[in-house]
mmCIF file of C-alpha atoms in Angstrom:
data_model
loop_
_atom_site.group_PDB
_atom_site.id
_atom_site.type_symbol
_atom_site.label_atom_id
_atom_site.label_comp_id
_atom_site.label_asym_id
_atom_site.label_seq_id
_atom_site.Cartn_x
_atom_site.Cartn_y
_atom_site.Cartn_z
ATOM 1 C CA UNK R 1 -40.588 24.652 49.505
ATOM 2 C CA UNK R 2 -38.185 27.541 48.919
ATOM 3 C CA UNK R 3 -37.566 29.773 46.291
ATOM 4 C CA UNK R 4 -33.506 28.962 46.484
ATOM 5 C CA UNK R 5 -34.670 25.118 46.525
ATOM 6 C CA UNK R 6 -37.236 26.027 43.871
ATOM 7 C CA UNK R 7 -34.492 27.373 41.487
ATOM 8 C CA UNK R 8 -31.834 24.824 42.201
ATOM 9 C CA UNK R 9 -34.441 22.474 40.853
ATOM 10 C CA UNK R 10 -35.419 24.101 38.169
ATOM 11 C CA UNK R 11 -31.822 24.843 36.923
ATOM 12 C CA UNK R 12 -30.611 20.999 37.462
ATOM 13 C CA UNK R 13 -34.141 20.509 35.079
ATOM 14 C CA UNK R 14 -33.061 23.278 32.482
ATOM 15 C CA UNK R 15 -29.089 21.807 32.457
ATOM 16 C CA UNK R 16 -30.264 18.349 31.719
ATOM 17 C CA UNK R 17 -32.235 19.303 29.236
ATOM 18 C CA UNK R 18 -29.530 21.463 27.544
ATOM 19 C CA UNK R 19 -27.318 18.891 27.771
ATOM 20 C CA UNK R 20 -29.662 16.366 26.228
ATOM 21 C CA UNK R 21 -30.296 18.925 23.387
ATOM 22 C CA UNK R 22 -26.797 19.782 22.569
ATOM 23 C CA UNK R 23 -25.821 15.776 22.620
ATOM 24 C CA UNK R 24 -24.490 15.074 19.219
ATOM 25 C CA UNK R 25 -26.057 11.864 17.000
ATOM 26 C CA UNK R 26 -23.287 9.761 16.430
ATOM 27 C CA UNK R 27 -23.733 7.656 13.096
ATOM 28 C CA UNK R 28 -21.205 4.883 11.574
ATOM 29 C CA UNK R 29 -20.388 7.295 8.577
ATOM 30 C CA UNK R 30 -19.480 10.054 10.870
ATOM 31 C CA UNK R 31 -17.396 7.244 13.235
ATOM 32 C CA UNK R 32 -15.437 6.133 10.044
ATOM 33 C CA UNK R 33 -14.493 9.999 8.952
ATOM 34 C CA UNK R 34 -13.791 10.700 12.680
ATOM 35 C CA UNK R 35 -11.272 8.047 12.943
ATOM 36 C CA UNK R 36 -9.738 8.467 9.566
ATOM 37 C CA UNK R 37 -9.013 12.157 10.322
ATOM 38 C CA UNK R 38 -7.358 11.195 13.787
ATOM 39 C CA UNK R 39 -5.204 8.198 12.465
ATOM 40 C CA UNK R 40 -3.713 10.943 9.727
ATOM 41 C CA UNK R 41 -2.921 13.117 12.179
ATOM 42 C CA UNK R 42 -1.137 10.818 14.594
ATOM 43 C CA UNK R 43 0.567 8.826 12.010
ATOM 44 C CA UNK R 44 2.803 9.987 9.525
ATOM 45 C CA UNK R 45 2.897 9.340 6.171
ATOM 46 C CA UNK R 46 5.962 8.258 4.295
ATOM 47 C CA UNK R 47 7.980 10.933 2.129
ATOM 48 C CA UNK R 48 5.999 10.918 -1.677
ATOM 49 C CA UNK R 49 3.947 8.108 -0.040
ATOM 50 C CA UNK R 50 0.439 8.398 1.541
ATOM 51 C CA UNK R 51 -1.781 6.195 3.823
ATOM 52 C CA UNK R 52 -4.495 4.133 3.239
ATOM 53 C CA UNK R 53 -6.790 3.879 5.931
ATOM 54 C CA UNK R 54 -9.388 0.648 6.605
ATOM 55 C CA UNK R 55 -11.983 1.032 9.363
ATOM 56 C CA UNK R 56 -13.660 -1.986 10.258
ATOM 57 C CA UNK R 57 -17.412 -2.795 9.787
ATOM 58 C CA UNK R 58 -18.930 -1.665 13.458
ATOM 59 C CA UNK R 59 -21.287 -4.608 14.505
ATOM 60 C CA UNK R 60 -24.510 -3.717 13.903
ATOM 61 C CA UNK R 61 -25.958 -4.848 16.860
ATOM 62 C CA UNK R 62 -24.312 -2.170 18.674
ATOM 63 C CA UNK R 63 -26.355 1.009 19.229
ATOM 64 C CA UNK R 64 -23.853 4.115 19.097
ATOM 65 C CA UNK R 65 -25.648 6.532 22.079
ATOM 66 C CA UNK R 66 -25.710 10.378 21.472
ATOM 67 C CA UNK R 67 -22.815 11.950 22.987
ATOM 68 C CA UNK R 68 -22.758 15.646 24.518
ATOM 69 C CA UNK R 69 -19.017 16.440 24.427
ATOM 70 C CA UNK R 70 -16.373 16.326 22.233
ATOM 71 C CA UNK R 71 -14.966 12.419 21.250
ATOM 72 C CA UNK R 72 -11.491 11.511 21.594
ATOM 73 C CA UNK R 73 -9.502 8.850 20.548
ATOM 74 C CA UNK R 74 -6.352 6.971 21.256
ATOM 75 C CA UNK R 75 -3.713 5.046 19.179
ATOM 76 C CA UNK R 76 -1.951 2.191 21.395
ATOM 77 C CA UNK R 77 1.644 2.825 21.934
ATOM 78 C CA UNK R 78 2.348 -0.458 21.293
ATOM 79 C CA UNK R 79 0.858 -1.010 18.097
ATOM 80 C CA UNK R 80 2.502 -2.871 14.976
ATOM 81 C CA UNK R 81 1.914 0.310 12.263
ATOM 82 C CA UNK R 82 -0.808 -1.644 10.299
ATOM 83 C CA UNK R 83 -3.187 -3.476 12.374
ATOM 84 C CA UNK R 84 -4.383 -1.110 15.006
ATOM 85 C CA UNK R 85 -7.468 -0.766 18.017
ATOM 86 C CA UNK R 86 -8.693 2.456 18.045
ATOM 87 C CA UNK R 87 -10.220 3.843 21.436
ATOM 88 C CA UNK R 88 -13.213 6.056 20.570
ATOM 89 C CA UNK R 89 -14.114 7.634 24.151
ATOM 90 C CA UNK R 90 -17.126 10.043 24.574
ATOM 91 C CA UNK R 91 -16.195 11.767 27.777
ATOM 92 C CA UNK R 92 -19.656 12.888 29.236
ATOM 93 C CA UNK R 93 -21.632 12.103 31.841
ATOM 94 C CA UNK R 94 -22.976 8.820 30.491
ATOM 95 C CA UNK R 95 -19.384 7.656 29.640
ATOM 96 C CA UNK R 96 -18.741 5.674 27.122
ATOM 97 C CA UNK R 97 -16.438 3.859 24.858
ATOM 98 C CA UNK R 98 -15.763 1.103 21.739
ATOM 99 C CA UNK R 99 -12.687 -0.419 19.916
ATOM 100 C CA UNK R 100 -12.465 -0.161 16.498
ATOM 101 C CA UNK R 101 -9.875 -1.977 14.528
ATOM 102 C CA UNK R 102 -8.262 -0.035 11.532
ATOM 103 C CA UNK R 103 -6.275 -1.378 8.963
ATOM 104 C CA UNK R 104 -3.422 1.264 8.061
ATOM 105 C CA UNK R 105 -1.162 0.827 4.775
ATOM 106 C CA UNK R 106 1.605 2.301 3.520
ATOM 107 C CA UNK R 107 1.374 3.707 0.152
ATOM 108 C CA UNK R 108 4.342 4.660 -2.023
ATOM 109 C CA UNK R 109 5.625 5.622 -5.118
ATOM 110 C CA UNK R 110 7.396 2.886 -7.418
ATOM 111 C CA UNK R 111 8.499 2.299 -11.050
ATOM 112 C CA UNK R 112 7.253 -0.666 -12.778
ATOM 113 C CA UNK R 113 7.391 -2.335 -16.505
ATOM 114 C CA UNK R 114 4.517 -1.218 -18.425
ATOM 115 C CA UNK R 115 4.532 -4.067 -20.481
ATOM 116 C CA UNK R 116 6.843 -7.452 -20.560
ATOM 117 C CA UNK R 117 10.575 -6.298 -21.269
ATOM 118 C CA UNK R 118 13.606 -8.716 -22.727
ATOM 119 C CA UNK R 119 16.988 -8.544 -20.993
ATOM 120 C CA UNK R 120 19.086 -5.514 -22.299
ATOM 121 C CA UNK R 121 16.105 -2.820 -22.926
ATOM 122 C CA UNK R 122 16.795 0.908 -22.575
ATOM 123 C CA UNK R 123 14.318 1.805 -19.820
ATOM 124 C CA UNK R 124 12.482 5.288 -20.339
ATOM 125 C CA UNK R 125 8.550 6.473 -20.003
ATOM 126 C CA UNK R 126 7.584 4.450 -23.212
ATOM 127 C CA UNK R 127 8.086 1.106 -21.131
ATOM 128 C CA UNK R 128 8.029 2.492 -17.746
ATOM 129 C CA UNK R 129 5.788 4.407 -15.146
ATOM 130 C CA UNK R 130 5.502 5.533 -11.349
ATOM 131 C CA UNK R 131 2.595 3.272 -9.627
ATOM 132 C CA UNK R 132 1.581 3.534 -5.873
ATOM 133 C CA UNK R 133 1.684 -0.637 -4.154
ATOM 134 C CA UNK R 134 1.350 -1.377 -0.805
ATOM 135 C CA UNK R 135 4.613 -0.775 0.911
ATOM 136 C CA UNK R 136 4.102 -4.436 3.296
ATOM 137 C CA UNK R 137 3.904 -6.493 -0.372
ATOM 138 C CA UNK R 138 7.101 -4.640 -1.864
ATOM 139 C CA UNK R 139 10.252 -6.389 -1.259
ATOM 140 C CA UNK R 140 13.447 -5.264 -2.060
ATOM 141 C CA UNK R 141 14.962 -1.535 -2.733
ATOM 142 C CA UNK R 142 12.541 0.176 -5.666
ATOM 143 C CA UNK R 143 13.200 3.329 -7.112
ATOM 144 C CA UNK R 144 10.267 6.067 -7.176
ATOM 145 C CA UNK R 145 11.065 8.387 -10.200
ATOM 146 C CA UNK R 146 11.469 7.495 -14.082
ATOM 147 C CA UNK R 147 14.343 10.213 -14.188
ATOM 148 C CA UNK R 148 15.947 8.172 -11.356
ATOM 149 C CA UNK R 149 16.110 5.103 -13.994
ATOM 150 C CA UNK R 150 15.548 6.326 -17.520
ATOM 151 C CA UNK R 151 18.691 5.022 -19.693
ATOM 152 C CA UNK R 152 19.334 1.925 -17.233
ATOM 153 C CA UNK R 153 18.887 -0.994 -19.327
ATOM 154 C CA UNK R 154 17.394 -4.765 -17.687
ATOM 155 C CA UNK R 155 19.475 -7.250 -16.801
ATOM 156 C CA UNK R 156 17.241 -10.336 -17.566
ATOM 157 C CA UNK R 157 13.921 -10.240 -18.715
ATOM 158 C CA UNK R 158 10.928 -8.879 -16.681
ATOM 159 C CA UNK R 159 6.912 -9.693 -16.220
ATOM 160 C CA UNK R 160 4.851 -6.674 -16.843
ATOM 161 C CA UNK R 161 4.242 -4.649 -13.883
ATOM 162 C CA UNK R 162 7.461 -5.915 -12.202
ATOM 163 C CA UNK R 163 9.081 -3.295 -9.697
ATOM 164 C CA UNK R 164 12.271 -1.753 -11.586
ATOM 165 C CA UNK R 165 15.087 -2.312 -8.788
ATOM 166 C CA UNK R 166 19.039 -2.470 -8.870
ATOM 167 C CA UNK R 167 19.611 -5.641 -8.867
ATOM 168 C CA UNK R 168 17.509 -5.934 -11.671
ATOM 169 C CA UNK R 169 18.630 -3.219 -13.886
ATOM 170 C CA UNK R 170 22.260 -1.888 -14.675
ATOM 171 C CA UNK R 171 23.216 1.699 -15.132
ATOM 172 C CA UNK R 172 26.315 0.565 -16.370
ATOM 173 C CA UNK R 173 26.043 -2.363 -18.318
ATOM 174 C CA UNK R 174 29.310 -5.201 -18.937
ATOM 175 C CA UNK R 175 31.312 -4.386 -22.321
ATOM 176 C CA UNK R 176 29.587 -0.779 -22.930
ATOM 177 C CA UNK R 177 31.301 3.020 -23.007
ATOM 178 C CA UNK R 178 31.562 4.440 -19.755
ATOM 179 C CA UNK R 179 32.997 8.037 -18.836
ATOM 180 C CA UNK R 180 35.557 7.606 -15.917
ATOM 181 C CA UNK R 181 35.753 10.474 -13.788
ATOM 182 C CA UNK R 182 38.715 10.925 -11.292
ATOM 183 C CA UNK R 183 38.187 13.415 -8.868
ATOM 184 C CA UNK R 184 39.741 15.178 -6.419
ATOM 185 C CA UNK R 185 39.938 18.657 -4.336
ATOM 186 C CA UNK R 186 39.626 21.418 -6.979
ATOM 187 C CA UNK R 187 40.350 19.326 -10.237
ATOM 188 C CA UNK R 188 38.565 16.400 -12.085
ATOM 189 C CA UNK R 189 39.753 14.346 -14.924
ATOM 190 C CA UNK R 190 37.655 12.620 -17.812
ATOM 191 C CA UNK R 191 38.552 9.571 -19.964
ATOM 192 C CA UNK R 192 36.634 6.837 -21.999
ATOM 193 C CA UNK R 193 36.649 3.485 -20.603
ATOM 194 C CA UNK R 194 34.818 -0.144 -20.709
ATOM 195 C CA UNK R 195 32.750 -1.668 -17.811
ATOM 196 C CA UNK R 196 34.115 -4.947 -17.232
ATOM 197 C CA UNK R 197 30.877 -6.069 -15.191
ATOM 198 C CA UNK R 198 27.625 -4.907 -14.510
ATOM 199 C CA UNK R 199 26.984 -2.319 -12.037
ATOM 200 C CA UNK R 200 23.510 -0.388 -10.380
ATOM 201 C CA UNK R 201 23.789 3.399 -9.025
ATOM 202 C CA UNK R 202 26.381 3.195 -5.840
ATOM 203 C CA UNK R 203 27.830 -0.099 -6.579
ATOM 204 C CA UNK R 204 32.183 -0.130 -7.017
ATOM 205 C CA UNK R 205 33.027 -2.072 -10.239
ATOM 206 C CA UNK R 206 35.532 -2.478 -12.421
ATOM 207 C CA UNK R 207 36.486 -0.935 -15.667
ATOM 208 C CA UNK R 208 38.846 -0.783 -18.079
ATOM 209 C CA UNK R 209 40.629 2.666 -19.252
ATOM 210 C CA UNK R 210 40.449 2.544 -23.194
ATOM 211 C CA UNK R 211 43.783 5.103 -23.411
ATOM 212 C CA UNK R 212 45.717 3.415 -21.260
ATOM 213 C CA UNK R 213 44.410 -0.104 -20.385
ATOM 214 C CA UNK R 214 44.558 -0.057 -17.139
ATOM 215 C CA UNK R 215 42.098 -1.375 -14.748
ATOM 216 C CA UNK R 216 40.783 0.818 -11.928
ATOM 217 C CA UNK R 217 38.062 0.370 -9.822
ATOM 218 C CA UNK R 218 34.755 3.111 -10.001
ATOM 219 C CA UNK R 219 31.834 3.664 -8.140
ATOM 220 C CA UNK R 220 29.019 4.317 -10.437
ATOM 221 C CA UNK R 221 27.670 7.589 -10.500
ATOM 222 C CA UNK R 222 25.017 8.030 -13.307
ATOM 223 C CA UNK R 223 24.390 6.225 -16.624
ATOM 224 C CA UNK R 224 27.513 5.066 -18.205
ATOM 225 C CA UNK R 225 29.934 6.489 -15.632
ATOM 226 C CA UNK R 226 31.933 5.710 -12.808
ATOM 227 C CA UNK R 227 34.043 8.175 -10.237
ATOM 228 C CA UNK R 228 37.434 7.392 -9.125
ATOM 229 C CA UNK R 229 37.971 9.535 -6.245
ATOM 230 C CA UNK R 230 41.489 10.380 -5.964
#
């Protein structure tokens, strides 16, 4: 035998055994983290939201082999955004992969009724607060911040816990004071009016110039007032 084929043995010997040293034990804890991480780095989270994550149980009949490079994983294109199958891949040269379904959720910021409120309250932190719900059991448009809401008052009565919304709610509320601002380029004009009808931040409604007595329709603005733009 000769030294060159002598060597070439020896080194094929000494790789495989390197290789079979540096292989890394691959446990279900370290499976979990490892997909976690690479989910929250694919996937965005929503603005003042976050995700929840929910790996699936691996069956434990399966025996998760020692793997001597790097894993990688891969999100479907086509998946829905909450119930996903995960390709774990370990790329050496005893290939192998597994599917792992993940559960992802959409966390976000919302304001809900500490405690059971009649119709008419004055909303503010004493009887409301910012929660974090499951964005797929929300329905509706919710507001996230108490200074968003504080001073609306409810327009019928609400459960504890119930998600503050417009169409609940009324930042200008039928037969109260509003200010009516009419705007234009460089100048703005102020006058005290009543709100003929209910109305949520956004929404044009009608009120009622106390001066005057004219009617003019206002897009409401902020608590208690409505801009005319002119």
């Amino acid at each position: 035998m000769s030294k060159i084929y002598t060597f070439t043995i020896l080194m094929v010997i000494y790789l495989t055994a390197l290789n079979f040293a540096n292989a890394m034990t691959i446990d279900r804890d370290y499976l979990y983290n490892f997909i976690k991480t690479h989910v929250k780095s694919q996937i965005k989270a929503p603005e003042h939201g976050k995700l929840s994550i929910e790996v699936s149980p691996i069956d434990p009949r399966i025996s998760l082999q020692a793997c001597s490079a790097p894993l990688t994983a891969n999100i479907p294109e086509n998946h829905n955004g909450r119930n996903v199958n995960i390709k774990i891949v370990c790329p050496d040269q005893q290939s192998w992969y597994l599917f792992v379904p993940v559960k992802i959720h959409t966390i976000i910021p919302i304001v809900v009724t500490k405690r059971r409120l009649a119709k008419g309250t004055l909303l503010d932190h004493n009887n409301i607060e910012v929660v974090y719900k499951d964005s797929g059991q929300i329905r509706g448009t919710t507001l996230s911040e108490i200074a968003q809401i504080s001073g609306a008052r409810t327009k019928r009565n609400l459960s504890q816990g119930s998600a503050i919304t417009n169409r609940n709610t009324c930042f200008v509320c039928k037969g109260q004071a509003v200010n009516i601002v009419a705007s234009s380029a460089g100048f703005e004009i102020k006058s005290a009016g009543m709100a003929l009808q209910d109305g949520s931040l956004g929404e044009l409604i009608s009120v009622k110039n106390k001066k005057s007595g004219r009617v003019v329709q206002g897009q409401v603005s902020a608590i208690n007032q409505v801009v005319i733009n002119l």
